[in-house]
Amino acid sequence: MSDNDIRHPGPAGNDYLPDAVVVEKRRGFSIVWLIPLVAALIGAWLAYKTLSEQGPIITLTFREGTGLEAGKTKIKYKALDVGVVKTVRFSPDLSQVIVTAEMNKEVARHLGENSRFWVVRPRVGLSGVSGLETVVSGTYIEVEFDDGNPARAFTGLEQPPAIRADTPGHRYLLLTDQLGSIQRGSPIYFRDIQVGEVLTTQLAEDNRNVLVHVFVNAPYDRLVRDQSRFWKTSGFEVSLGAQGIDVRMESLLSVLLGGIAFDAPEHDEAGSASRDGAQFRLYDSFSDIAESSYTRRDSYMMNFEGSVRGLSVGAPVEVRGLKIGKVTEVKLDIDLKTGNIRVPVAVELELERILPPDLMKQFDETYGTLRAEGRRPGMEHMVKRGLRAQLRTGSLLTGQLFVELDFYPDSPPLELVYGGPYPEIPTVPGALEAFQKTALDILDKLRKLPLEQIANELLGTMQGANRLVNAPEWRAAIRSLDATLKDVRTLAQTADRQVAALASDVGKTLGTVRNTLESVDPEAPLMVDLGNMLEELAAAARSIRTLSDHLDRHPESLLYGKGGPGAKK
């Protein structure tokens, strides 16, 4: 029903229809709508503010997640917080731990692909203790920003880097056959001063070398030249020489971790330093550097019949105490038909040790053609003159053997033998082997002697001597001789006192005579005679003194004369 259908009674009772009311609609924006609009604007502003202040989200991958907690573990750079861990979870194959972290906005532009992350926790190693502060503060992640393309995913380091990226210095690569005691953190020395350390070690792709990455701090890195040589220092060396045992010990750190030393060539002091990443050979010892300088080697074979116990690969080959080569192979050769056993020993002779450069050049010019054919004319000549190889003991303590080359003119004439893998140098039995042979010959001769008869005769002789020594007559004679010597000593002492008194009297008499003579004319004949007499008396007094001294030292001379008991009478 519409408003027009409502009828109201009028004053006359008639229906009265009121005038229609026209309601006008308002036009324009209602203020009510401002509320949601403002709320939307505030929300958008808050969202913008939140997003604009939020730092980048990065992903870190570690093998272990010890101590990492979502919402608690901090990411620090130079001890200041630059991020926080948001989530910690496993990778789909459970092999790794994936950490999601939010970094501060101000460090976003420093997150290059070469940046490094590692977990800082307490670590105890031979090189020292680190991360003790995390015992109180808890484990945190350390970051080291570096250059590179912007990145948001990184693989975390399992151990803190040995050298920070901003440390001045140079990195070098060393190649060696065996790593030995070298490990991460081993010190690098120059003239016994630590100037760097080993960063990492790894096996080369060819599986034949070990790569050792080292870092030398500035300004010592300028001492590394292209001609520099690196060698291992074990920290503890013992050598036995003619002057005794020489023990040398480096620092305790070198003993525990090993070490590496290098030198700077003296003739290149003004040279430029090697570039970063330069590659060098790492020698096992300083002496190996000299060994590597000998490049020309001739191989020979030697067959020994006796035992070679104590001979090992690397044993020296010497000529009269000077090393000229080394043993390269020791093996056993058994002839199944004859049952003969021999020990072929291969050696390498270093020609630079034998001939100086000028003679080496002449030698090549003279015998170059024959050497190219496999001949060894120099060795042929020496073998004809009696050159032989012999095993000798290098140390009585260790029993180590070495090969000695020397001339034996009395040995049967032989020649250098060709036909095998290497020319064969004749050998002679070793000193120990010769000694054993001589000892066996002596034992054979002793075995043929009538030892029982000799022993019986020797026993009879000893019994006769025993009876003679213990005879009563012999003991009585000894007692008589002892009494006689005592009497002689008493007589000598009495004579010594008497002679001393006589000498005193003579001295007094001479004094009296001297006083008397001083009162007489010295030119008188009596004075001359007296002077001669006094000289004779003085000589007599000296003789008496000499006799007294002699009797005091040798009282037995009263019985046997001046020559003693053995003097001829």
XYZ file of C-alpha atoms in Angstrom:
569
model
C 0.000 0.000 0.000
C 1.404 3.434 -1.017
C 1.180 6.723 0.817
C -1.503 7.837 -1.631
C -3.685 4.933 -0.441
C -3.746 6.226 3.191
C -6.905 8.131 3.759
C -7.476 10.284 6.785
C -10.918 11.634 7.838
C -11.379 15.297 7.087
C -13.243 17.918 9.217
C -16.536 17.159 7.400
C -16.101 13.457 7.795
C -14.899 13.126 4.340
C -11.807 11.460 3.586
C -8.981 13.853 3.447
C -6.001 13.185 1.370
C -2.780 15.018 2.610
C -0.343 16.445 0.216
C 2.409 14.167 -0.913
C 5.750 14.599 0.875
C 8.674 14.673 -1.423
C 11.912 13.359 0.174
C 14.976 14.645 -1.581
C 18.067 12.304 -1.760
C 21.454 13.699 -0.604
C 24.171 13.849 -3.168
C 28.097 13.543 -2.642
C 30.646 11.345 -0.625
C 29.613 10.141 2.803
C 32.088 10.734 5.610
C 31.409 7.249 6.832
C 33.505 5.909 4.032
C 36.569 7.736 5.302
C 37.067 5.253 8.074
C 37.832 2.163 5.943
C 39.768 4.301 3.499
C 42.056 5.618 6.204
C 42.442 2.136 7.592
C 43.423 0.872 4.138
C 45.954 3.658 3.717
C 47.457 2.972 7.116
C 47.707 -0.721 6.318
C 49.344 -0.023 2.996
C 51.799 2.348 4.633
C 52.637 -0.193 7.308
C 53.105 -2.882 4.684
C 55.322 -0.619 2.635
C 57.291 0.372 5.690
C 57.734 -3.229 6.739
C 58.759 -4.365 3.300
C 61.030 -1.380 2.759
C 62.858 -1.999 6.051
C 63.131 -5.750 5.630
C 66.616 -7.068 4.696
C 67.340 -9.779 2.154
C 66.521 -13.385 2.956
C 69.468 -15.735 2.361
C 69.896 -19.496 2.466
C 72.931 -21.160 4.057
C 73.826 -24.836 3.738
C 75.871 -26.644 6.399
C 76.723 -30.269 6.959
C 75.795 -29.993 10.635
C 73.494 -27.702 12.565
C 74.970 -27.981 16.032
C 73.915 -24.968 18.125
C 71.754 -23.325 15.416
C 68.296 -22.201 16.608
C 65.569 -20.401 14.656
C 64.940 -16.884 15.939
C 67.940 -16.953 18.307
C 71.140 -17.607 16.412
C 72.709 -14.356 15.254
C 74.769 -13.638 12.185
C 77.700 -11.385 13.041
C 80.292 -9.415 11.179
C 83.166 -8.007 13.205
C 81.284 -8.802 16.429
C 78.149 -6.817 15.371
C 74.771 -8.356 14.518
C 73.948 -8.206 10.817
C 71.229 -10.848 10.649
C 69.292 -13.541 12.445
C 68.401 -17.148 11.651
C 64.707 -17.585 10.750
C 64.421 -21.292 10.091
C 66.578 -24.401 10.408
C 65.568 -27.510 8.500
C 66.949 -30.566 6.748
C 67.504 -30.895 3.044
C 65.144 -33.344 1.286
C 67.772 -36.139 1.415
C 68.680 -35.321 5.069
C 72.317 -34.926 4.094
C 72.546 -31.218 4.872
C 71.123 -28.570 7.138
C 69.497 -25.621 5.385
C 69.359 -22.347 7.300
C 67.178 -19.429 6.244
C 68.290 -16.115 7.660
C 67.253 -12.495 7.332
C 70.099 -10.055 6.859
C 70.076 -6.397 7.747
C 69.195 -4.074 4.896
C 72.451 -2.091 5.129
C 74.585 -5.173 4.306
C 72.475 -6.332 1.351
C 74.742 -4.799 -1.260
C 77.817 -6.583 0.239
C 76.418 -10.096 -0.230
C 78.620 -11.082 -3.134
C 78.930 -14.659 -4.325
C 82.402 -14.960 -2.720
C 81.118 -14.103 0.750
C 81.813 -16.805 3.332
C 79.736 -18.005 6.297
C 80.811 -20.360 9.077
C 79.513 -21.414 12.468
C 81.493 -20.150 15.455
C 81.592 -22.633 18.286
C 84.308 -23.666 20.785
C 87.157 -25.401 18.974
C 90.275 -26.978 20.483
C 93.125 -27.917 18.161
C 96.881 -28.228 18.058
C 97.125 -24.693 16.728
C 95.163 -23.220 19.662
C 91.699 -22.681 21.178
C 89.040 -20.505 19.530
C 85.378 -19.622 20.019
C 85.426 -19.738 23.818
C 83.134 -16.698 23.951
C 80.294 -18.820 22.545
C 80.223 -20.828 25.775
C 78.452 -17.834 27.326
C 76.866 -16.083 24.352
C 75.872 -19.161 22.410
C 76.753 -20.330 18.921
C 76.558 -17.754 16.142
C 77.312 -17.532 12.422
C 80.227 -15.388 11.316
C 80.165 -13.792 7.881
C 82.979 -12.401 5.790
C 81.666 -10.236 2.951
C 83.443 -10.381 -0.348
C 82.961 -9.258 -3.900
C 81.266 -11.066 -6.742
C 77.812 -11.119 -8.277
C 74.935 -10.581 -5.825
C 73.892 -13.888 -4.295
C 71.326 -15.122 -1.779
C 72.393 -18.763 -1.384
C 75.716 -19.801 0.096
C 77.488 -22.967 1.198
C 78.746 -22.551 4.735
C 82.340 -23.391 5.718
C 82.813 -26.258 8.126
C 85.804 -24.521 9.720
C 86.661 -20.854 10.105
C 88.964 -19.560 7.347
C 92.590 -19.460 8.386
C 93.118 -16.081 6.746
C 90.590 -13.280 6.463
C 90.045 -11.786 3.046
C 91.346 -8.397 4.156
C 94.652 -9.763 5.538
C 97.548 -8.350 3.459
C 99.768 -10.966 1.854
C 99.931 -13.479 -0.995
C 98.714 -17.010 -1.497
C 100.897 -19.673 -3.121
C 100.454 -23.258 -4.243
C 103.002 -25.938 -3.283
C 103.211 -29.416 -4.876
C 104.682 -32.398 -3.051
C 104.702 -36.194 -3.345
C 103.862 -36.903 0.302
C 102.052 -34.580 2.697
C 103.852 -35.872 5.790
C 102.985 -33.976 8.965
C 101.867 -30.846 7.102
C 98.278 -29.869 7.848
C 95.999 -26.878 8.039
C 97.595 -24.226 10.248
C 101.189 -25.502 9.897
C 103.551 -22.495 10.150
C 105.591 -21.049 7.271
C 109.095 -19.934 8.281
C 111.688 -17.630 6.787
C 114.981 -17.757 8.686
C 113.129 -19.341 11.660
C 110.600 -16.478 11.784
C 106.968 -17.452 11.261
C 105.667 -15.441 8.315
C 102.580 -17.392 7.260
C 100.675 -20.646 7.543
C 99.138 -23.477 5.569
C 95.560 -22.788 4.459
C 94.378 -26.095 3.050
C 95.717 -29.363 1.670
C 94.161 -31.556 -0.969
C 94.974 -34.369 -3.359
C 95.658 -33.314 -6.929
C 93.377 -34.477 -9.693
C 96.100 -36.774 -11.068
C 96.362 -38.480 -7.632
C 100.156 -38.201 -7.884
C 100.729 -34.949 -6.047
C 99.414 -33.241 -2.968
C 98.449 -29.585 -3.266
C 99.322 -27.380 -0.310
C 97.808 -23.886 -0.300
C 99.825 -21.482 1.832
C 99.590 -17.826 2.749
C 102.575 -15.538 3.437
C 101.821 -12.348 5.313
C 102.950 -8.941 4.110
C 105.647 -7.653 4.050
C 107.347 -11.065 4.005
C 105.534 -11.989 0.803
C 107.976 -9.804 -1.121
C 110.730 -12.320 -0.139
C 109.043 -15.032 -2.197
C 110.663 -14.970 -5.638
C 110.261 -17.235 -8.612
C 113.593 -18.878 -7.681
C 112.623 -19.421 -4.042
C 112.618 -22.982 -2.727
C 110.213 -24.445 -0.176
C 111.029 -27.451 2.020
C 109.496 -29.253 4.978
C 110.810 -28.792 8.498
C 109.988 -31.684 10.765
C 110.813 -29.707 13.923
C 112.942 -32.541 15.329
C 116.081 -33.823 13.629
C 118.678 -36.303 14.874
C 121.849 -36.992 12.932
C 124.822 -39.171 13.797
C 128.138 -37.855 12.544
C 131.829 -38.059 13.234
C 131.388 -35.456 15.996
C 128.676 -37.438 17.772
C 124.904 -37.250 17.870
C 123.480 -33.918 16.713
C 119.939 -33.225 17.920
C 118.065 -30.193 16.570
C 114.600 -29.255 17.735
C 112.416 -26.499 16.364
C 109.469 -24.901 18.108
C 106.833 -27.071 19.774
C 104.320 -25.950 17.150
C 106.566 -27.298 14.385
C 106.979 -30.591 16.225
C 103.196 -30.982 16.530
C 102.041 -29.546 13.201
C 105.134 -29.751 11.047
C 106.256 -26.698 9.158
C 107.506 -25.296 5.878
C 110.473 -23.023 5.281
C 111.550 -21.123 2.203
C 114.539 -19.085 1.131
C 115.125 -16.040 -1.013
C 117.851 -16.330 -3.663
C 120.797 -14.181 -2.604
C 121.707 -13.358 -6.183
C 118.221 -11.951 -6.808
C 117.793 -9.559 -3.883
C 116.562 -6.805 -6.189
C 114.156 -9.092 -8.026
C 110.402 -8.728 -7.947
C 108.143 -10.773 -5.707
C 106.244 -13.708 -7.169
C 102.664 -13.145 -8.212
C 99.731 -14.208 -6.101
C 98.923 -17.859 -6.702
C 102.398 -18.768 -7.985
C 103.270 -22.473 -7.885
C 106.382 -24.009 -6.283
C 107.784 -27.455 -5.574
C 107.755 -28.517 -1.888
C 110.820 -30.641 -1.067
C 110.914 -33.158 1.770
C 114.022 -31.550 3.272
C 116.644 -28.952 2.511
C 119.106 -31.663 1.459
C 116.621 -32.876 -1.151
C 116.957 -29.528 -2.898
C 120.591 -30.300 -3.669
C 119.592 -33.823 -4.694
C 117.141 -32.481 -7.228
C 119.851 -30.403 -8.902
C 121.502 -33.594 -10.193
C 119.645 -34.473 -13.336
C 122.004 -36.796 -15.223
C 121.892 -40.317 -13.845
C 123.203 -43.669 -15.099
C 121.591 -46.870 -13.844
C 123.587 -50.010 -13.024
C 122.891 -53.430 -11.577
C 124.885 -55.233 -8.852
C 124.338 -58.847 -7.784
C 125.220 -59.715 -4.180
C 125.487 -63.300 -2.970
C 125.276 -62.725 0.775
C 122.681 -61.144 3.021
C 121.593 -57.571 2.316
C 119.785 -57.112 5.618
C 119.955 -53.378 6.363
C 120.097 -52.292 2.710
C 117.037 -50.314 1.637
C 115.907 -48.230 -1.306
C 117.494 -44.787 -1.039
C 120.676 -46.055 0.623
C 123.703 -44.110 -0.633
C 126.298 -45.294 -3.123
C 129.648 -43.873 -2.066
C 133.225 -43.674 -3.229
C 135.592 -43.291 -0.277
C 133.011 -41.542 1.842
C 131.503 -39.293 -0.845
C 127.999 -39.961 -2.098
C 127.702 -40.387 -5.867
C 124.306 -42.082 -6.143
C 121.647 -44.106 -4.398
C 119.975 -47.506 -4.387
C 116.766 -47.568 -6.410
C 115.677 -51.205 -6.155
C 116.425 -54.308 -4.061
C 114.842 -57.615 -4.992
C 115.340 -61.375 -4.717
C 116.294 -63.631 -7.641
C 116.017 -67.415 -7.218
C 117.178 -69.839 -9.903
C 114.733 -72.731 -9.570
C 116.957 -75.030 -11.625
C 120.179 -74.593 -9.711
C 118.760 -73.316 -6.420
C 121.136 -70.371 -6.442
C 119.941 -67.249 -4.664
C 121.207 -63.810 -5.360
C 120.046 -60.277 -4.639
C 120.075 -57.888 -7.617
C 120.452 -54.292 -6.489
C 119.771 -51.438 -8.917
C 121.543 -48.137 -8.336
C 121.641 -44.710 -9.942
C 124.948 -42.881 -10.223
C 124.624 -39.086 -10.491
C 127.150 -37.956 -13.064
C 127.265 -34.337 -11.855
C 128.649 -35.632 -8.537
C 131.437 -37.489 -10.324
C 132.590 -35.111 -13.050
C 132.783 -31.303 -13.043
C 130.930 -29.510 -15.856
C 133.993 -28.982 -18.060
C 135.033 -32.646 -17.881
C 131.441 -33.669 -18.400
C 131.372 -31.702 -21.625
C 134.599 -33.309 -22.824
C 133.297 -36.727 -21.803
C 130.139 -36.214 -23.865
C 132.106 -35.030 -26.874
C 134.418 -38.059 -26.688
C 131.991 -40.850 -25.781
C 128.665 -39.387 -26.791
C 128.206 -41.831 -29.656
C 128.976 -44.898 -27.525
C 126.680 -43.704 -24.756
C 123.906 -43.208 -27.273
C 124.293 -46.898 -28.135
C 123.854 -47.892 -24.494
C 127.530 -48.339 -23.691
C 129.229 -47.013 -20.558
C 132.860 -46.563 -21.671
C 133.981 -44.798 -18.494
C 132.651 -47.545 -16.245
C 134.087 -50.222 -18.557
C 137.547 -48.752 -18.067
C 137.234 -48.554 -14.289
C 135.921 -52.101 -13.959
C 138.924 -53.345 -15.905
C 141.139 -51.522 -13.417
C 139.490 -53.366 -10.535
C 136.439 -51.281 -9.599
C 134.057 -53.403 -7.526
C 130.949 -52.845 -5.445
C 130.816 -53.888 -1.809
C 128.222 -53.684 0.953
C 129.390 -51.877 4.075
C 127.840 -50.980 7.384
C 126.884 -47.327 7.649
C 125.844 -47.356 11.309
C 126.657 -49.837 14.041
C 123.550 -48.692 15.936
C 120.993 -49.195 13.176
C 122.830 -51.748 11.060
C 122.049 -49.838 7.874
C 124.102 -50.804 4.834
C 125.309 -48.781 1.877
C 127.114 -49.590 -1.371
C 130.784 -48.676 -1.584
C 132.625 -48.508 -4.926
C 136.383 -48.922 -4.727
C 139.293 -50.436 -6.598
C 140.529 -53.941 -5.739
C 143.625 -54.476 -7.935
C 144.131 -58.022 -6.601
C 140.632 -59.165 -7.562
C 140.224 -61.434 -10.622
C 139.945 -59.445 -13.869
C 136.355 -58.836 -14.891
C 134.446 -56.588 -17.271
C 131.250 -54.591 -17.219
C 128.444 -56.985 -18.131
C 125.745 -55.945 -20.604
C 122.597 -57.807 -21.481
C 120.364 -57.107 -18.509
C 118.122 -54.128 -17.901
C 121.209 -52.207 -16.766
C 124.987 -52.783 -17.083
C 126.229 -54.960 -14.215
C 129.120 -53.907 -11.975
C 130.999 -56.847 -10.344
C 130.803 -57.162 -6.567
C 133.054 -58.426 -3.790
C 131.925 -59.851 -0.433
C 131.118 -57.310 2.214
C 133.287 -56.713 5.251
C 130.899 -58.586 7.521
C 130.609 -61.409 5.063
C 134.405 -61.606 4.760
C 134.689 -61.525 8.549
C 132.239 -64.379 8.873
C 134.181 -66.406 6.327
C 137.444 -65.733 8.164
C 135.843 -66.655 11.480
C 134.589 -69.918 10.027
C 138.080 -70.711 8.707
C 139.552 -70.031 12.138
C 136.947 -72.238 13.781
C 137.768 -75.040 11.339
C 141.449 -74.764 12.213
C 140.705 -74.703 15.927
C 138.522 -77.749 15.554
C 141.529 -79.647 14.138
C 143.842 -78.764 17.064
C 144.441 -81.338 19.969
C 142.619 -79.109 22.385
C 142.225 -81.826 25.020
C 145.947 -82.552 25.112
C 146.770 -78.839 25.272
C 144.292 -78.369 28.075
C 145.795 -81.229 30.079
C 149.311 -79.862 29.663
C 148.145 -76.400 30.594
C 146.435 -77.782 33.683
C 149.619 -79.583 34.743
C 151.633 -76.397 34.250
C 149.223 -74.412 36.353
C 149.302 -77.004 39.104
C 153.126 -76.941 39.153
C 153.141 -73.160 39.331
C 150.659 -73.304 42.176
C 152.844 -75.677 44.116
C 155.904 -73.486 43.530
C 154.160 -70.347 44.695
C 152.783 -71.984 47.821
C 156.097 -73.723 48.774
C 157.349 -72.938 52.363
C 160.834 -72.120 51.056
C 159.451 -69.444 48.792
C 157.464 -67.858 51.588
C 160.560 -67.876 53.884
C 162.620 -66.206 51.158
C 159.997 -63.485 50.770
C 159.945 -62.812 54.500
C 163.800 -62.641 54.544
C 163.846 -60.204 51.658
C 161.271 -58.008 53.382
C 163.422 -57.874 56.567
C 166.517 -57.044 54.507
C 164.765 -54.152 52.801
C 163.669 -52.779 56.169
C 167.297 -52.916 57.399
C 168.483 -51.162 54.276
C 165.898 -48.388 54.730
C 167.026 -47.886 58.372
C 170.673 -47.790 57.292
C 169.886 -45.244 54.607
C 168.074 -42.996 57.061
C 171.030 -43.191 59.522
C 173.505 -42.412 56.760
C 171.406 -39.482 55.671
C 171.451 -37.948 59.148
C 175.205 -38.495 59.475
C 175.920 -37.031 56.111
C 173.785 -34.001 56.981
C 175.744 -33.477 60.223
C 179.046 -33.864 58.361
C 177.973 -31.312 55.775
C 177.017 -28.894 58.564
C 180.435 -29.317 60.168
C 182.170 -28.773 56.852
C 180.171 -25.596 56.345
C 181.148 -24.291 59.720
C 184.812 -25.161 59.120
C 184.766 -23.410 55.792
C 183.274 -20.351 57.462
C 186.057 -20.309 60.025
C 188.682 -20.728 57.333
C 187.062 -17.927 55.293
C 187.247 -15.601 58.248
C 190.878 -16.514 58.847
C 191.820 -16.018 55.233
C 190.187 -12.637 55.083
C 192.786 -11.515 57.617
C 195.699 -12.793 55.468
C 197.236 -11.142 52.368
C 195.320 -12.532 49.361
C 198.483 -12.526 47.239
C 200.443 -14.733 49.601
C 201.237 -18.306 48.361
C 199.458 -19.677 51.384
C 196.262 -17.933 50.308
C 196.465 -19.382 46.813
C 196.876 -22.889 48.155
C 194.066 -22.358 50.592
C 191.817 -21.096 47.802
C 192.412 -24.253 45.796
C 191.787 -26.360 48.842
C 188.522 -24.592 49.581
C 187.273 -25.172 46.055
C 188.035 -28.868 46.440
C 186.234 -28.906 49.771
C 183.206 -27.217 48.197
C 183.149 -29.810 45.442
C 183.391 -32.543 48.062
C 180.449 -31.025 49.959
C 178.325 -30.976 46.798
C 179.194 -34.591 46.125
C 178.215 -35.515 49.688
C 174.880 -33.733 49.227
C 174.255 -35.519 45.957
C 175.107 -38.864 47.610
C 172.721 -38.075 50.452
C 169.885 -37.293 48.083
C 170.476 -40.413 46.059
C 170.508 -42.634 49.146
C 167.317 -41.013 50.322
C 165.531 -41.910 47.089
C 167.251 -45.237 46.450
C 168.304 -46.845 49.765
C 168.631 -50.222 48.028
C 171.684 -48.911 46.192
C 173.739 -49.619 49.322
C 173.134 -53.321 48.503
C 172.903 -53.406 44.729
C 174.923 -50.331 43.722
C 173.731 -47.366 41.681
C 172.195 -49.518 38.902
C 169.698 -51.278 41.232
C 168.967 -55.014 41.633
C 169.183 -55.666 37.897
C 172.567 -53.972 37.402
C 175.528 -56.046 36.571
C 177.919 -56.516 39.432
